[in-house]
PDB file of N, CA and C in Angstrom:
ATOM      1  N   UNK A   1       6.754   8.024  -5.687  1.00 91.00           N
ATOM      2  CA  UNK A   1       5.570   7.367  -6.234  1.00 91.00           C
ATOM      3  C   UNK A   1       5.219   6.052  -5.533  1.00 91.00           C
ATOM      4  N   UNK A   2       6.180   5.430  -4.859  1.00 91.00           N
ATOM      5  CA  UNK A   2       5.884   4.163  -4.181  1.00 91.00           C
ATOM      6  C   UNK A   2       4.918   4.332  -3.016  1.00 91.00           C
ATOM      7  N   UNK A   3       4.729   5.547  -2.565  1.00 92.00           N
ATOM      8  CA  UNK A   3       3.846   5.803  -1.429  1.00 92.00           C
ATOM      9  C   UNK A   3       2.544   6.470  -1.864  1.00 92.00           C
ATOM     10  N   UNK A   4       2.322   6.572  -3.177  1.00 91.00           N
ATOM     11  CA  UNK A   4       1.115   7.200  -3.705  1.00 91.00           C
ATOM     12  C   UNK A   4      -0.060   6.243  -3.667  1.00 91.00           C
ATOM     13  N   UNK A   5      -1.209   6.786  -3.288  1.00 90.00           N
ATOM     14  CA  UNK A   5      -2.452   6.017  -3.319  1.00 90.00           C
ATOM     15  C   UNK A   5      -2.860   5.782  -4.767  1.00 90.00           C
ATOM     16  N   UNK A   6      -3.609   4.718  -5.032  1.00 88.00           N
ATOM     17  CA  UNK A   6      -4.021   4.422  -6.407  1.00 88.00           C
ATOM     18  C   UNK A   6      -4.695   5.593  -7.111  1.00 88.00           C
ATOM     19  N   UNK A   7      -5.563   6.319  -6.406  1.00 89.00           N
ATOM     20  CA  UNK A   7      -6.275   7.431  -7.042  1.00 89.00           C
ATOM     21  C   UNK A   7      -5.342   8.595  -7.371  1.00 89.00           C
ATOM     22  N   UNK A   8      -4.239   8.707  -6.675  1.00 90.00           N
ATOM     23  CA  UNK A   8      -3.287   9.788  -6.949  1.00 90.00           C
ATOM     24  C   UNK A   8      -2.645   9.630  -8.329  1.00 90.00           C
ATOM     25  N   UNK A   9      -2.571   8.409  -8.834  1.00 90.00           N
ATOM     26  CA  UNK A   9      -2.023   8.182 -10.171  1.00 90.00           C
ATOM     27  C   UNK A   9      -2.951   8.750 -11.248  1.00 90.00           C
ATOM     28  N   UNK A  10      -4.228   8.974 -10.887  1.00 89.00           N
ATOM     29  CA  UNK A  10      -5.179   9.587 -11.822  1.00 89.00           C
ATOM     30  C   UNK A  10      -5.398  11.061 -11.508  1.00 89.00           C
ATOM     31  N   UNK A  11      -4.556  11.627 -10.642  1.00 91.00           N
ATOM     32  CA  UNK A  11      -4.657  13.042 -10.330  1.00 91.00           C
ATOM     33  C   UNK A  11      -5.697  13.385  -9.279  1.00 91.00           C
ATOM     34  N   UNK A  12      -6.219  12.399  -8.567  1.00 90.00           N
ATOM     35  CA  UNK A  12      -7.202  12.639  -7.512  1.00 90.00           C
ATOM     36  C   UNK A  12      -6.568  12.301  -6.169  1.00 90.00           C
ATOM     37  N   UNK A  13      -7.009  12.993  -5.148  1.00 87.00           N
ATOM     38  CA  UNK A  13      -6.550  12.645  -3.808  1.00 87.00           C
ATOM     39  C   UNK A  13      -7.627  13.015  -2.798  1.00 87.00           C
ATOM     40  N   UNK A  14      -7.481  12.480  -1.611  1.00 85.00           N
ATOM     41  CA  UNK A  14      -8.424  12.721  -0.529  1.00 85.00           C
ATOM     42  C   UNK A  14      -7.692  12.408   0.772  1.00 85.00           C
ATOM     43  N   UNK A  15      -8.339  12.617   1.899  1.00 87.00           N
ATOM     44  CA  UNK A  15      -7.696  12.207   3.155  1.00 87.00           C
ATOM     45  C   UNK A  15      -7.344  10.716   3.168  1.00 87.00           C
ATOM     46  N   UNK A  16      -8.107   9.905   2.447  1.00 86.00           N
ATOM     47  CA  UNK A  16      -7.805   8.469   2.369  1.00 86.00           C
ATOM     48  C   UNK A  16      -6.457   8.231   1.695  1.00 86.00           C
ATOM     49  N   UNK A  17      -6.038   9.135   0.832  1.00 89.00           N
ATOM     50  CA  UNK A  17      -4.728   9.013   0.187  1.00 89.00           C
ATOM     51  C   UNK A  17      -3.608   9.075   1.219  1.00 89.00           C
ATOM     52  N   UNK A  18      -3.806   9.897   2.249  1.00 91.00           N
ATOM     53  CA  UNK A  18      -2.819   9.987   3.320  1.00 91.00           C
ATOM     54  C   UNK A  18      -2.765   8.699   4.133  1.00 91.00           C
ATOM     55  N   UNK A  19      -3.919   8.084   4.334  1.00 90.00           N
ATOM     56  CA  UNK A  19      -3.959   6.804   5.060  1.00 90.00           C
ATOM     57  C   UNK A  19      -3.195   5.749   4.266  1.00 90.00           C
ATOM     58  N   UNK A  20      -3.392   5.729   2.956  1.00 90.00           N
ATOM     59  CA  UNK A  20      -2.660   4.789   2.115  1.00 90.00           C
ATOM     60  C   UNK A  20      -1.156   5.040   2.238  1.00 90.00           C
ATOM     61  N   UNK A  21      -0.743   6.303   2.192  1.00 92.00           N
ATOM     62  CA  UNK A  21       0.676   6.635   2.320  1.00 92.00           C
ATOM     63  C   UNK A  21       1.250   6.154   3.642  1.00 92.00           C
ATOM     64  N   UNK A  22       0.505   6.308   4.723  1.00 93.00           N
ATOM     65  CA  UNK A  22       0.963   5.808   6.023  1.00 93.00           C
ATOM     66  C   UNK A  22       1.071   4.284   6.022  1.00 93.00           C
ATOM     67  N   UNK A  23       0.103   3.619   5.374  1.00 92.00           N
ATOM     68  CA  UNK A  23       0.177   2.158   5.251  1.00 92.00           C
ATOM     69  C   UNK A  23       1.400   1.734   4.463  1.00 92.00           C
ATOM     70  N   UNK A  24       1.725   2.492   3.421  1.00 93.00           N
ATOM     71  CA  UNK A  24       2.910   2.184   2.615  1.00 93.00           C
ATOM     72  C   UNK A  24       4.187   2.401   3.418  1.00 93.00           C
ATOM     73  N   UNK A  25       4.208   3.438   4.257  1.00 95.00           N
ATOM     74  CA  UNK A  25       5.374   3.676   5.113  1.00 95.00           C
ATOM     75  C   UNK A  25       5.522   2.542   6.120  1.00 95.00           C
ATOM     76  N   UNK A  26       4.419   2.105   6.708  1.00 93.00           N
ATOM     77  CA  UNK A  26       4.475   0.978   7.647  1.00 93.00           C
ATOM     78  C   UNK A  26       4.985  -0.273   6.942  1.00 93.00           C
ATOM     79  N   UNK A  27       4.475  -0.531   5.739  1.00 91.00           N
ATOM     80  CA  UNK A  27       4.934  -1.687   4.965  1.00 91.00           C
ATOM     81  C   UNK A  27       6.435  -1.596   4.707  1.00 91.00           C
ATOM     82  N   UNK A  28       6.905  -0.424   4.280  1.00 93.00           N
ATOM     83  CA  UNK A  28       8.327  -0.247   3.986  1.00 93.00           C
ATOM     84  C   UNK A  28       9.178  -0.420   5.240  1.00 93.00           C
ATOM     85  N   UNK A  29       8.690   0.055   6.360  1.00 93.00           N
ATOM     86  CA  UNK A  29       9.421  -0.093   7.618  1.00 93.00           C
ATOM     87  C   UNK A  29       9.561  -1.558   7.995  1.00 93.00           C
ATOM     88  N   UNK A  30       8.513  -2.325   7.786  1.00 91.00           N
ATOM     89  CA  UNK A  30       8.525  -3.744   8.158  1.00 91.00           C
ATOM     90  C   UNK A  30       9.249  -4.612   7.135  1.00 91.00           C
ATOM     91  N   UNK A  31       9.087  -4.301   5.853  1.00 90.00           N
ATOM     92  CA  UNK A  31       9.625  -5.142   4.784  1.00 90.00           C
ATOM     93  C   UNK A  31      11.001  -4.698   4.293  1.00 90.00           C
ATOM     94  N   UNK A  32      11.374  -3.461   4.601  1.00 91.00           N
ATOM     95  CA  UNK A  32      12.653  -2.952   4.121  1.00 91.00           C
ATOM     96  C   UNK A  32      12.578  -2.330   2.742  1.00 91.00           C
ATOM     97  N   UNK A  33      11.396  -2.314   2.137  1.00 90.00           N
ATOM     98  CA  UNK A  33      11.186  -1.669   0.845  1.00 90.00           C
ATOM     99  C   UNK A  33       9.710  -1.335   0.702  1.00 90.00           C
ATOM    100  N   UNK A  34       9.383  -0.288  -0.059  1.00 91.00           N
ATOM    101  CA  UNK A  34       7.977   0.105  -0.204  1.00 91.00           C
ATOM    102  C   UNK A  34       7.215  -0.891  -1.062  1.00 91.00           C
ATOM    103  N   UNK A  35       5.887  -0.879  -0.965  1.00 89.00           N
ATOM    104  CA  UNK A  35       5.102  -1.745  -1.843  1.00 89.00           C
ATOM    105  C   UNK A  35       5.368  -1.390  -3.306  1.00 89.00           C
ATOM    106  N   UNK A  36       5.503  -2.387  -4.140  1.00 87.00           N
ATOM    107  CA  UNK A  36       5.748  -2.153  -5.562  1.00 87.00           C
ATOM    108  C   UNK A  36       7.181  -1.811  -5.893  1.00 87.00           C
ATOM    109  N   UNK A  37       8.104  -2.036  -4.966  1.00 88.00           N
ATOM    110  CA  UNK A  37       9.510  -1.674  -5.194  1.00 88.00           C
ATOM    111  C   UNK A  37      10.088  -2.348  -6.433  1.00 88.00           C
ATOM    112  N   UNK A  38       9.552  -3.501  -6.803  1.00 87.00           N
ATOM    113  CA  UNK A  38      10.084  -4.235  -7.953  1.00 87.00           C
ATOM    114  C   UNK A  38       9.504  -3.760  -9.284  1.00 87.00           C
ATOM    115  N   UNK A  39       8.587  -2.792  -9.257  1.00 90.00           N
ATOM    116  CA  UNK A  39       7.994  -2.269 -10.491  1.00 90.00           C
ATOM    117  C   UNK A  39       9.076  -1.602 -11.341  1.00 90.00           C
ATOM    118  N   UNK A  40       9.026  -1.850 -12.637  1.00 90.00           N
ATOM    119  CA  UNK A  40      10.039  -1.319 -13.543  1.00 90.00           C
ATOM    120  C   UNK A  40       9.688   0.016 -14.171  1.00 90.00           C
ATOM    121  N   UNK A  41       8.436   0.452 -14.014  1.00 93.00           N
ATOM    122  CA  UNK A  41       8.013   1.721 -14.608  1.00 93.00           C
ATOM    123  C   UNK A  41       6.903   2.315 -13.757  1.00 93.00           C
ATOM    124  N   UNK A  42       6.604   3.577 -13.984  1.00 92.00           N
ATOM    125  CA  UNK A  42       5.531   4.236 -13.240  1.00 92.00           C
ATOM    126  C   UNK A  42       4.183   3.601 -13.582  1.00 92.00           C
ATOM    127  N   UNK A  43       4.021   3.140 -14.820  1.00 92.00           N
ATOM    128  CA  UNK A  43       2.777   2.488 -15.226  1.00 92.00           C
ATOM    129  C   UNK A  43       2.592   1.172 -14.472  1.00 92.00           C
ATOM    130  N   UNK A  44       3.670   0.412 -14.355  1.00 92.00           N
ATOM    131  CA  UNK A  44       3.598  -0.846 -13.623  1.00 92.00           C
ATOM    132  C   UNK A  44       3.337  -0.582 -12.138  1.00 92.00           C
ATOM    133  N   UNK A  45       3.935   0.454 -11.595  1.00 91.00           N
ATOM    134  CA  UNK A  45       3.709   0.814 -10.199  1.00 91.00           C
ATOM    135  C   UNK A  45       2.251   1.200  -9.980  1.00 91.00           C
ATOM    136  N   UNK A  46       1.675   1.968 -10.892  1.00 90.00           N
ATOM    137  CA  UNK A  46       0.262   2.354 -10.796  1.00 90.00           C
ATOM    138  C   UNK A  46      -0.634   1.126 -10.855  1.00 90.00           C
ATOM    139  N   UNK A  47      -0.312   0.173 -11.720  1.00 88.00           N
ATOM    140  CA  UNK A  47      -1.104  -1.051 -11.818  1.00 88.00           C
ATOM    141  C   UNK A  47      -1.009  -1.863 -10.530  1.00 88.00           C
ATOM    142  N   UNK A  48       0.174  -1.945  -9.956  1.00 86.00           N
ATOM    143  CA  UNK A  48       0.348  -2.693  -8.704  1.00 86.00           C
ATOM    144  C   UNK A  48      -0.367  -2.015  -7.542  1.00 86.00           C
ATOM    145  N   UNK A  49      -0.444  -0.690  -7.576  1.00 85.00           N
ATOM    146  CA  UNK A  49      -1.107   0.040  -6.496  1.00 85.00           C
ATOM    147  C   UNK A  49      -2.592  -0.265  -6.437  1.00 85.00           C
ATOM    148  N   UNK A  50      -3.170  -0.717  -7.537  1.00 83.00           N
ATOM    149  CA  UNK A  50      -4.602  -1.030  -7.547  1.00 83.00           C
ATOM    150  C   UNK A  50      -4.881  -2.507  -7.269  1.00 83.00           C
ATOM    151  N   UNK A  51      -3.867  -3.249  -6.873  1.00 83.00           N
ATOM    152  CA  UNK A  51      -4.020  -4.663  -6.525  1.00 83.00           C
ATOM    153  C   UNK A  51      -4.055  -4.821  -5.008  1.00 83.00           C
ATOM    154  N   UNK A  52      -4.288  -6.033  -4.563  1.00 81.00           N
ATOM    155  CA  UNK A  52      -4.332  -6.318  -3.129  1.00 81.00           C
ATOM    156  C   UNK A  52      -2.983  -6.036  -2.484  1.00 81.00           C
ATOM    157  N   UNK A  53      -2.985  -5.687  -1.206  1.00 79.00           N
ATOM    158  CA  UNK A  53      -1.715  -5.429  -0.523  1.00 79.00           C
ATOM    159  C   UNK A  53      -0.764  -6.620  -0.639  1.00 79.00           C
ATOM    160  N   UNK A  54       0.513  -6.350  -0.879  1.00 77.00           N
ATOM    161  CA  UNK A  54       1.467  -7.451  -1.014  1.00 77.00           C
ATOM    162  C   UNK A  54       1.722  -8.134   0.329  1.00 77.00           C
ATOM    163  N   UNK A  55       1.886  -9.452   0.318  1.00 81.00           N
ATOM    164  CA  UNK A  55       2.186 -10.142   1.575  1.00 81.00           C
ATOM    165  C   UNK A  55       3.629  -9.865   1.994  1.00 81.00           C
ATOM    166  N   UNK A  56       3.888 -10.019   3.256  1.00 86.00           N
ATOM    167  CA  UNK A  56       5.254  -9.906   3.766  1.00 86.00           C
ATOM    168  C   UNK A  56       5.795 -11.324   3.888  1.00 86.00           C
ATOM    169  N   UNK A  57       6.609 -11.725   2.951  1.00 83.00           N
ATOM    170  CA  UNK A  57       7.132 -13.077   2.888  1.00 83.00           C
ATOM    171  C   UNK A  57       8.274 -13.236   3.883  1.00 83.00           C
ATOM    172  N   UNK A  58       8.177 -14.261   4.710  1.00 88.00           N
ATOM    173  CA  UNK A  58       9.251 -14.570   5.642  1.00 88.00           C
ATOM    174  C   UNK A  58       9.319 -13.666   6.857  1.00 88.00           C
ATOM    175  N   UNK A  59       8.303 -12.846   7.060  1.00 89.00           N
ATOM    176  CA  UNK A  59       8.280 -11.945   8.208  1.00 89.00           C
ATOM    177  C   UNK A  59       7.075 -12.291   9.075  1.00 89.00           C
ATOM    178  N   UNK A  60       7.331 -12.636  10.308  1.00 90.00           N
ATOM    179  CA  UNK A  60       6.258 -12.942  11.254  1.00 90.00           C
ATOM    180  C   UNK A  60       5.859 -11.658  11.968  1.00 90.00           C
ATOM    181  N   UNK A  61       4.601 -11.289  11.846  1.00 90.00           N
ATOM    182  CA  UNK A  61       4.095 -10.097  12.520  1.00 90.00           C
ATOM    183  C   UNK A  61       2.981 -10.482  13.476  1.00 90.00           C
ATOM    184  N   UNK A  62       2.817  -9.729  14.549  1.00 93.00           N
ATOM    185  CA  UNK A  62       1.611  -9.921  15.346  1.00 93.00           C
ATOM    186  C   UNK A  62       0.400  -9.675  14.443  1.00 93.00           C
ATOM    187  N   UNK A  63      -0.639 -10.480  14.559  1.00 92.00           N
ATOM    188  CA  UNK A  63      -1.793 -10.354  13.657  1.00 92.00           C
ATOM    189  C   UNK A  63      -2.373  -8.940  13.600  1.00 92.00           C
ATOM    190  N   UNK A  64      -2.447  -8.248  14.715  1.00 94.00           N
ATOM    191  CA  UNK A  64      -3.024  -6.898  14.712  1.00 94.00           C
ATOM    192  C   UNK A  64      -2.159  -5.917  13.915  1.00 94.00           C
ATOM    193  N   UNK A  65      -0.857  -6.063  13.989  1.00 92.00           N
ATOM    194  CA  UNK A  65       0.040  -5.184  13.231  1.00 92.00           C
ATOM    195  C   UNK A  65      -0.093  -5.444  11.741  1.00 92.00           C
ATOM    196  N   UNK A  66      -0.182  -6.705  11.338  1.00 91.00           N
ATOM    197  CA  UNK A  66      -0.351  -7.005   9.914  1.00 91.00           C
ATOM    198  C   UNK A  66      -1.711  -6.525   9.424  1.00 91.00           C
ATOM    199  N   UNK A  67      -2.737  -6.630  10.267  1.00 91.00           N
ATOM    200  CA  UNK A  67      -4.059  -6.127   9.897  1.00 91.00           C
ATOM    201  C   UNK A  67      -4.007  -4.616   9.681  1.00 91.00           C
ATOM    202  N   UNK A  68      -3.318  -3.899  10.543  1.00 91.00           N
ATOM    203  CA  UNK A  68      -3.165  -2.458  10.394  1.00 91.00           C
ATOM    204  C   UNK A  68      -2.446  -2.127   9.086  1.00 91.00           C
ATOM    205  N   UNK A  69      -1.388  -2.855   8.778  1.00 89.00           N
ATOM    206  CA  UNK A  69      -0.644  -2.654   7.523  1.00 89.00           C
ATOM    207  C   UNK A  69      -1.541  -2.897   6.319  1.00 89.00           C
ATOM    208  N   UNK A  70      -2.270  -4.017   6.330  1.00 89.00           N
ATOM    209  CA  UNK A  70      -3.136  -4.348   5.189  1.00 89.00           C
ATOM    210  C   UNK A  70      -4.282  -3.361   5.042  1.00 89.00           C
ATOM    211  N   UNK A  71      -4.873  -2.942   6.141  1.00 89.00           N
ATOM    212  CA  UNK A  71      -5.978  -1.974   6.060  1.00 89.00           C
ATOM    213  C   UNK A  71      -5.492  -0.623   5.551  1.00 89.00           C
ATOM    214  N   UNK A  72      -4.285  -0.247   5.909  1.00 89.00           N
ATOM    215  CA  UNK A  72      -3.739   1.013   5.408  1.00 89.00           C
ATOM    216  C   UNK A  72      -3.509   0.990   3.909  1.00 89.00           C
ATOM    217  N   UNK A  73      -3.309  -0.198   3.354  1.00 88.00           N
ATOM    218  CA  UNK A  73      -3.046  -0.341   1.916  1.00 88.00           C
ATOM    219  C   UNK A  73      -4.278  -0.743   1.111  1.00 88.00           C
ATOM    220  N   UNK A  74      -5.456  -0.585   1.694  1.00 82.00           N
ATOM    221  CA  UNK A  74      -6.684  -0.882   0.955  1.00 82.00           C
ATOM    222  C   UNK A  74      -6.768   0.038  -0.247  1.00 82.00           C
ATOM    223  N   UNK A  75      -7.127  -0.501  -1.397  1.00 75.00           N
ATOM    224  CA  UNK A  75      -7.089   0.248  -2.657  1.00 75.00           C
ATOM    225  C   UNK A  75      -8.323   1.106  -2.911  1.00 75.00           C
ATOM    226  N   UNK A  76      -9.365   0.951  -2.124  1.00 70.00           N
ATOM    227  CA  UNK A  76     -10.590   1.726  -2.356  1.00 70.00           C
ATOM    228  C   UNK A  76     -10.668   2.888  -1.381  1.00 70.00           C
ATOM    229  N   UNK A  77     -10.845   4.108  -1.924  1.00 61.00           N
ATOM    230  CA  UNK A  77     -10.907   5.296  -1.065  1.00 61.00           C
ATOM    231  C   UNK A  77     -12.062   5.248  -0.087  1.00 61.00           C
ATOM    232  N   UNK A  78     -13.176   4.629  -0.465  1.00 64.00           N
ATOM    233  CA  UNK A  78     -14.349   4.608   0.404  1.00 64.00           C
ATOM    234  C   UNK A  78     -14.218   3.610   1.549  1.00 64.00           C
ATOM    235  N   UNK A  79     -13.120   2.850   1.591  1.00 64.00           N
ATOM    236  CA  UNK A  79     -12.934   1.876   2.659  1.00 64.00           C
ATOM    237  C   UNK A  79     -11.817   2.343   3.545  1.00 64.00           C
TER     238      UNK A  79
END
């Protein structure tokens, strides 16, 4: 569930859901844990998935790589 797009929590998916999943994998690769890893329940994870991408604290990334990570985690399917 940590790699699910926000709309997947409501039973909907699209090709954009796959882009979100790839963004989550990139985030996990860079941060050592998936976005929302600290969520205590599936409901909390779903709520976090609809928020802005989490920052990578203490990790210096080339700006283009961080932009790619953040764009992959955009919460709106139409973007």
